Short mmCIF file of C-alpha atoms in Angstrom, two decimals:
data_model
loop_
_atom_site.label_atom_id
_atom_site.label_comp_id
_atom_site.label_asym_id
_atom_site.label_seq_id
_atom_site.Cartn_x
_atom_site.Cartn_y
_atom_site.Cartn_z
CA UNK A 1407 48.78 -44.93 10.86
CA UNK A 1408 45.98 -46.96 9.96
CA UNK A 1409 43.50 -47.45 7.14
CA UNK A 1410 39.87 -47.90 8.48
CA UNK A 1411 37.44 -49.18 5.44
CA UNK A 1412 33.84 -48.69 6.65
CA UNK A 1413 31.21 -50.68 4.75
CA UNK A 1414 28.02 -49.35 6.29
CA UNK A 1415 24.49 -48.73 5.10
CA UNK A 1416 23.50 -45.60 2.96
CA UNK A 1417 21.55 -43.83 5.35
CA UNK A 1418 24.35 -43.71 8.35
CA UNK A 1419 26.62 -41.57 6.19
CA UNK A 1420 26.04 -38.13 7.84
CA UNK A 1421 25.99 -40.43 10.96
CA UNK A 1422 29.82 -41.23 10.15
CA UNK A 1423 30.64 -37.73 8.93
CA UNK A 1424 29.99 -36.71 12.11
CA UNK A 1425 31.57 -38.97 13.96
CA UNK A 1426 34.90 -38.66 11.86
CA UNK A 1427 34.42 -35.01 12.07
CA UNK A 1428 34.44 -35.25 16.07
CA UNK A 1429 38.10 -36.75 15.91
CA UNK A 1430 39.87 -34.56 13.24
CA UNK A 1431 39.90 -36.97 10.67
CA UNK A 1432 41.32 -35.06 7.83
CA UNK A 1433 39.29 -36.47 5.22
CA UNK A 1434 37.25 -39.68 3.78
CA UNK A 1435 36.96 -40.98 0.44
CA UNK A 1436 33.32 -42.64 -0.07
CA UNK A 1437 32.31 -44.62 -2.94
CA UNK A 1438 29.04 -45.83 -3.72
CA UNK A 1439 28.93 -49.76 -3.40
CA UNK A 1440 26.92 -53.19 -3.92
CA UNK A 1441 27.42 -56.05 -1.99
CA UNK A 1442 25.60 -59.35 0.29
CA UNK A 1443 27.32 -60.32 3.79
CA UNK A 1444 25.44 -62.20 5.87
CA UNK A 1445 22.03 -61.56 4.67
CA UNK A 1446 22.52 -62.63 1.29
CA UNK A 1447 21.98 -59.80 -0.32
CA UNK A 1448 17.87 -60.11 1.27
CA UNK A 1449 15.60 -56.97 1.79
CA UNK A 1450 11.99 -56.72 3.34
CA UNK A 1451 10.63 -57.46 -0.08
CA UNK A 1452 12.70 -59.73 -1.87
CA UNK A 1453 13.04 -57.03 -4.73
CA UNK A 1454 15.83 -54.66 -5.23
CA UNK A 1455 15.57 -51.47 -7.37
CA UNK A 1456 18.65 -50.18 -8.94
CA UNK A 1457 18.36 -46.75 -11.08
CA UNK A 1458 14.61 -47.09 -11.26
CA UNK A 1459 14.18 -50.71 -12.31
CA UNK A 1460 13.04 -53.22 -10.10
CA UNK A 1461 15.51 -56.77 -10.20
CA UNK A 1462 15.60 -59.68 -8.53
CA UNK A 1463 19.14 -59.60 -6.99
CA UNK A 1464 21.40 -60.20 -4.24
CA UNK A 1465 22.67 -57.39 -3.52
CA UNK A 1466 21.98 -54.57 -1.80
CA UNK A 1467 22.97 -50.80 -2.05
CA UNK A 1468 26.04 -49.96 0.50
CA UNK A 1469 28.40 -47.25 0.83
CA UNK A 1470 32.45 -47.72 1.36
CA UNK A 1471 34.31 -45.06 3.27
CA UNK A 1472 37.68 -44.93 3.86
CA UNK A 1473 40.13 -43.33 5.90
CA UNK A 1474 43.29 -43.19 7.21
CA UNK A 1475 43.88 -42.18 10.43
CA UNK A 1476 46.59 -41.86 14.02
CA UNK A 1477 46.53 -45.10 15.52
CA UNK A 1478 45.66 -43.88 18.77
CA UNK A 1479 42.27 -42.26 16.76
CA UNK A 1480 41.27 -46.29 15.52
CA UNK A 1481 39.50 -47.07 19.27
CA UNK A 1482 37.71 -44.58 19.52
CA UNK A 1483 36.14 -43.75 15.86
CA UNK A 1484 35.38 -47.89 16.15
CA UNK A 1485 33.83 -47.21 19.27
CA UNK A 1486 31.60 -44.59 18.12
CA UNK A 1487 30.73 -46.36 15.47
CA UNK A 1488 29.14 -49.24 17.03
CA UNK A 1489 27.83 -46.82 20.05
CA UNK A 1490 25.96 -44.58 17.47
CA UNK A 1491 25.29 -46.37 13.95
CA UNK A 1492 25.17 -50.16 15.20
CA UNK A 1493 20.63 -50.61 15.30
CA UNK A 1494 21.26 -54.41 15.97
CA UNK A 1495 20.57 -55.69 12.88
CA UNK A 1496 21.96 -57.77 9.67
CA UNK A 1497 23.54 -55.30 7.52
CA UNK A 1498 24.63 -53.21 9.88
CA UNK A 1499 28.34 -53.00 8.01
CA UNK A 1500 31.74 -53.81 8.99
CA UNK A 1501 34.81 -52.26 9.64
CA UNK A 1502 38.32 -53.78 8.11
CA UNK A 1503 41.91 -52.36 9.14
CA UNK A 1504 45.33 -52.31 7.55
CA UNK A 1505 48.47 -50.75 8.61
CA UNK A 1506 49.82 -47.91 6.53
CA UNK A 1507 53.51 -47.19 6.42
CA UNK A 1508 53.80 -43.79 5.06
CA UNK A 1509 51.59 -41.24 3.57
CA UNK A 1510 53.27 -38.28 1.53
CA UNK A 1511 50.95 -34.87 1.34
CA UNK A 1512 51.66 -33.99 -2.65
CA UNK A 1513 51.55 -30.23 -2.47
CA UNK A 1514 54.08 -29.65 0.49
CA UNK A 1515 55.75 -32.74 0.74
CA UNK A 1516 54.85 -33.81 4.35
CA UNK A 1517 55.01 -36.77 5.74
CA UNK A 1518 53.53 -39.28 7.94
CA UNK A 1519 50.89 -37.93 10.78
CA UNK A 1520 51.31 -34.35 9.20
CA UNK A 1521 50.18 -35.52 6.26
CA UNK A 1522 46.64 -36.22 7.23
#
């Protein structure tokens, strides 16, 4: 099994939703993120608004989604990915992967693959 953590932009959520929804994923958790990559954090403007107020900051609004999934399912939800939410430019997100031993499903006490 792997871990997939998605760092992409706000708008491309339903984008990824889709995409995860296409391969079975059994479900995502999504958290609501700031952060700067390469861009530094830079928007058309040079001002940020957060809750209403208008600051001069580096960082800009992303959203963190992650997953675990088979390892045969990691190819192809990267591929899609990049096929479908990848519009070329700086910001577009990353993708980081980890290797999960084990995953235990609380309620009936699966394991592994069957617990996802």
């Amino acid at each position: 099994m792997k871990e997939l953590v998605l760092i992409i932009r706000p708008e491309m959520l339903e984008s990824l939703k889709a995409i995860l929804d296409e391969v079975h994923c059994g479900g995502m958790t999504v958290s609501s993120v700031m952060g700067c990559g390469t861009q530094k954090g830079a928007s058309t403007d040079g001002v940020n608004e957060i809750r209403g107020f208008k600051i001069n900051i580096n960082l800009l609004p992303k959203i963190q989604a992650i997953v675990v999934v088979r390892d045969q399912d990691v190819e192809t939800i990267i591929s899609a990915v990049r096929e479908r939410m990848a519009d070329g430019r700086v910001g577009d997100g990353k993708i980081f992967i980890r290797d999960i031993a084990d995953a235990v499903r609380i309620r009936t006490g699966e394991r592994g693959n069957a617990a996802l």
